[in-house]
């Protein structure tokens, strides 16, 4: 689906982030490669959302560097998208919300409309295409946000706690869409504090605690034999 | 008391009978104030949005200045426009003084800061909600401005209306630059001022009633629209 060259790998090099005197992230380094589902896991306040925003370029690190190290020559911002914890819906129809992002991406009217309809179909919102987006339920809005991001055919999709405010059924629908986006060839980078969700979706785990990257491991190893006491405690505390 | 009562009844009679001079004055008032509101919107809405999104050095000074300019005294605006448009002024060659366009200019100057300052507040609140999403989607600033204006359109109607109310009700600016010439530049407020000083209370009262009714109707319409839109679009 994506023509080479790629924007990946993404390099997070000795990054720290502070707001005034409050240090939020301390000296974090990692690389993100293609084709794996990366889940940034950790308790509330660990710095997961800030990390994701630094990756996506919404925030600028106060120390260290972030860079897209792939061979792609253009603007990496055009090849990534993000879905937020609370979806921000524009005051227009569901269809127009998806088409809006496509217009910014430079598609002409007919192409926008066709792709937007296709995306709504894929996330199961086709019957609601003409509804004002803001009157949709929370779960429907989050699916619409996923459709809007997916429509851009990003190489990397960042998701910030996409199910945190949803009920189990809606969460499940969102997870299924995330799997479909992954299957379409987009790299998934997602934050969550929900262990079950991390278990279901992650290939690899970045475990953050109080602003530090405590552990990085394949999902299998992380859940079976966590290498650090913090991770072990988090897994134990969260599992039933 | 009976004089006032009689004048009031006569005023109702003028309105009910669609008195020709009265209708003419009302029509000209609407034409001038609505034109001024249109110009002020074209200038003020993007200005309000620009101050919201702009990352320029004197942003805070700009906000304070805009807020302060909401209280511009109409007579001072009238004097300023008069000086600009008078024969000896820099724009005197245009020959606009004592014409409706001069009145439109004066009212537009008066209400542009109101529309800019009030819309800035509304657009800024929306920007706080939308900023990350719009930046993530790669919206350039100009596009973001129009998106915010469009998305707050129902709230902005109230702002436009505040501008209209101010324009329609002010007398100081239009009487200086318009001159209150019968049949040419006489609007509701200048007519009320004149007729009151002449002692022709029925016409003054009739115009006053219409002015009040217009502003009330416009506000009621805007409120209804906003409520309906909020129910429909969330």
Coordinates of N, CA, C and O in Angstrom, one line a residue, chain A residues 53 56-59 77-78 80-82 84 86 88-92 100-101 103-104 132 134-135 148 152, chain B residues 129-140 143-144 146-147 150-154 230-234:
Chain A
X53 N 2.7 12.7 21.8 CA 2.7 14.0 21.1 C 4.0 14.5 20.6 O 4.1 15.2 19.6
X56 N 4.6 12.7 17.4 CA 3.8 13.2 16.3 C 4.1 14.6 15.9 O 3.7 15.1 14.9
X57 N 4.9 15.3 16.8 CA 5.4 16.6 16.4 C 4.5 17.7 17.0 O 4.6 18.9 16.6
X58 N 3.5 17.3 17.8 CA 2.6 18.3 18.4 C 3.3 19.1 19.5 O 3.0 20.2 19.9
X59 N 4.4 18.4 20.1 CA 5.2 19.1 21.1 C 6.6 19.0 20.7 O 7.0 18.1 19.9
X77 N 5.4 14.7 8.3 CA 4.1 15.0 8.9 C 2.9 14.5 8.0 O 1.8 14.2 8.5
X78 N 3.1 14.5 6.7 CA 2.1 14.1 5.8 C 1.9 12.6 5.8 O 0.9 12.1 5.2
X80 N 1.8 10.6 8.6 CA 1.4 10.1 9.9 C 0.0 10.8 10.3 O -0.3 11.8 9.8
X81 N -0.7 10.1 11.2 CA -1.9 10.7 11.7 C -2.1 10.3 13.2 O -1.3 9.5 13.7
X82 N -3.0 11.0 13.8 CA -3.2 10.7 15.3 C -4.7 10.7 15.6 O -5.4 11.5 15.1
X84 N -7.1 11.0 19.0 CA -7.0 11.5 20.4 C -7.9 10.7 21.3 O -8.9 10.1 20.9
X86 N -10.1 12.0 23.4 CA -11.4 12.6 23.2 C -11.5 13.1 21.8 O -10.8 14.1 21.5
X88 N -12.1 15.0 18.5 CA -12.5 16.4 18.3 C -13.3 16.4 16.9 O -12.7 16.2 15.9
X89 N -14.6 16.5 17.0 CA -15.4 16.5 15.8 C -15.8 17.9 15.4 O -16.1 18.8 16.2
X90 N -15.6 18.1 14.1 CA -16.0 19.4 13.5 C -17.5 19.5 13.4 O -18.2 18.5 13.2
X91 N -18.1 20.7 13.5 CA -19.5 20.9 13.4 C -20.0 20.7 11.9 O -20.3 21.7 11.3
X92 N -19.9 19.5 11.5 CA -20.4 19.2 10.1 C -20.7 17.7 10.1 O -20.6 17.1 11.2
X100 N -12.8 16.4 5.3 CA -12.0 17.6 5.7 C -10.5 17.2 5.7 O -9.7 18.0 5.1
X101 N -10.1 16.1 6.3 CA -8.7 15.7 6.3 C -8.2 15.5 4.9 O -7.0 15.8 4.6
X103 N -9.2 16.8 2.2 CA -9.1 18.1 1.5 C -7.7 18.7 1.8 O -7.0 19.2 0.9
X104 N -7.4 18.6 3.1 CA -6.1 19.1 3.5 C -4.9 18.3 2.9 O -3.9 18.9 2.6
X132 N -24.9 15.0 11.8 CA -23.9 15.9 12.3 C -23.0 15.1 13.3 O -23.4 14.3 14.1
X134 N -21.2 15.7 15.8 CA -21.2 16.0 17.2 C -22.4 15.4 17.9 O -22.4 15.4 19.2
X135 N -23.4 14.9 17.2 CA -24.5 14.3 17.9 C -24.3 12.8 18.0 O -25.2 12.1 18.5
X148 N -11.3 9.0 9.9 CA -10.7 10.3 9.5 C -9.2 10.1 9.4 O -8.5 10.6 8.4
X152 N -6.4 9.0 5.6 CA -5.2 9.7 5.1 C -4.1 8.7 4.6 O -3.1 9.0 4.2
Chain B
X129 N -9.9 23.7 22.0 CA -10.5 22.4 21.7 C -9.9 21.8 20.5 O -9.6 20.6 20.4
X130 N -9.7 22.6 19.4 CA -9.4 22.0 18.1 C -7.9 22.0 17.8 O -7.5 21.3 16.8
X131 N -7.1 22.7 18.5 CA -5.7 23.0 18.1 C -5.0 21.7 17.7 O -4.5 21.6 16.5
X132 N -4.9 20.7 18.6 CA -4.1 19.6 18.3 C -4.6 18.8 17.1 O -3.9 18.3 16.3
X133 N -6.0 18.7 17.0 CA -6.6 17.9 15.9 C -6.2 18.6 14.6 O -5.9 18.0 13.6
X134 N -6.4 19.9 14.5 CA -6.2 20.6 13.3 C -4.7 20.6 12.9 O -4.3 20.4 11.7
X135 N -3.8 20.7 13.9 CA -2.4 20.6 13.6 C -2.0 19.2 13.1 O -1.2 19.0 12.2
X136 N -2.6 18.2 13.8 CA -2.4 16.9 13.4 C -2.8 16.6 11.9 O -2.1 15.9 11.2
X137 N -3.9 17.2 11.5 CA -4.4 17.0 10.2 C -3.6 17.8 9.2 O -3.8 17.7 8.0
X138 N -2.7 18.7 9.7 CA -1.9 19.5 8.8 C -2.6 20.7 8.3 O -2.3 21.2 7.2
X139 N -3.5 21.3 9.0 CA -4.2 22.5 8.6 C -3.3 23.7 8.7 O -2.8 24.0 9.7
X140 N -3.1 24.4 7.5 CA -2.3 25.6 7.6 C -3.1 26.7 8.3 O -4.3 26.6 8.4
X143 N -6.3 28.1 6.7 CA -7.4 27.1 6.7 C -8.0 27.0 8.1 O -9.2 26.9 8.3
X144 N -7.1 26.9 9.1 CA -7.6 26.7 10.5 C -8.5 27.9 10.9 O -9.5 27.7 11.5
X146 N -10.5 29.7 9.0 CA -11.8 29.5 8.4 C -12.6 28.4 9.0 O -13.8 28.4 9.2
X147 N -11.9 27.3 9.4 CA -12.5 26.2 10.0 C -13.1 26.6 11.4 O -14.2 26.3 11.7
X150 N -16.1 28.9 10.8 CA -17.3 28.1 10.3 C -17.9 27.3 11.5 O -19.1 27.2 11.7
X151 N -17.0 26.7 12.3 CA -17.5 25.8 13.4 C -18.1 26.6 14.5 O -18.9 26.0 15.3
X152 N -17.8 27.9 14.7 CA -18.4 28.6 15.7 C -19.5 29.6 15.2 O -19.9 30.5 15.8
X153 N -19.9 29.3 14.0 CA -20.8 30.2 13.3 C -22.1 30.6 14.1 O -22.5 31.7 14.0
X154 N -22.6 29.6 14.8 CA -23.9 29.9 15.5 C -23.6 30.8 16.7 O -24.4 31.7 17.1
X230 N -27.8 24.3 18.0 CA -27.1 23.6 19.0 C -27.8 22.2 19.2 O -27.1 21.2 19.4
X231 N -29.1 22.2 19.2 CA -29.8 20.9 19.3 C -29.5 20.0 18.1 O -29.3 18.8 18.2
X232 N -29.4 20.7 16.9 CA -29.2 19.9 15.7 C -27.8 19.4 15.5 O -27.5 18.3 15.1
X233 N -26.8 20.3 15.7 CA -25.4 20.1 15.3 C -24.6 19.8 16.5 O -23.4 19.4 16.4
X234 N -25.0 20.0 17.7 CA -24.3 19.7 18.9 C -23.2 20.7 19.2 O -22.9 21.5 18.4

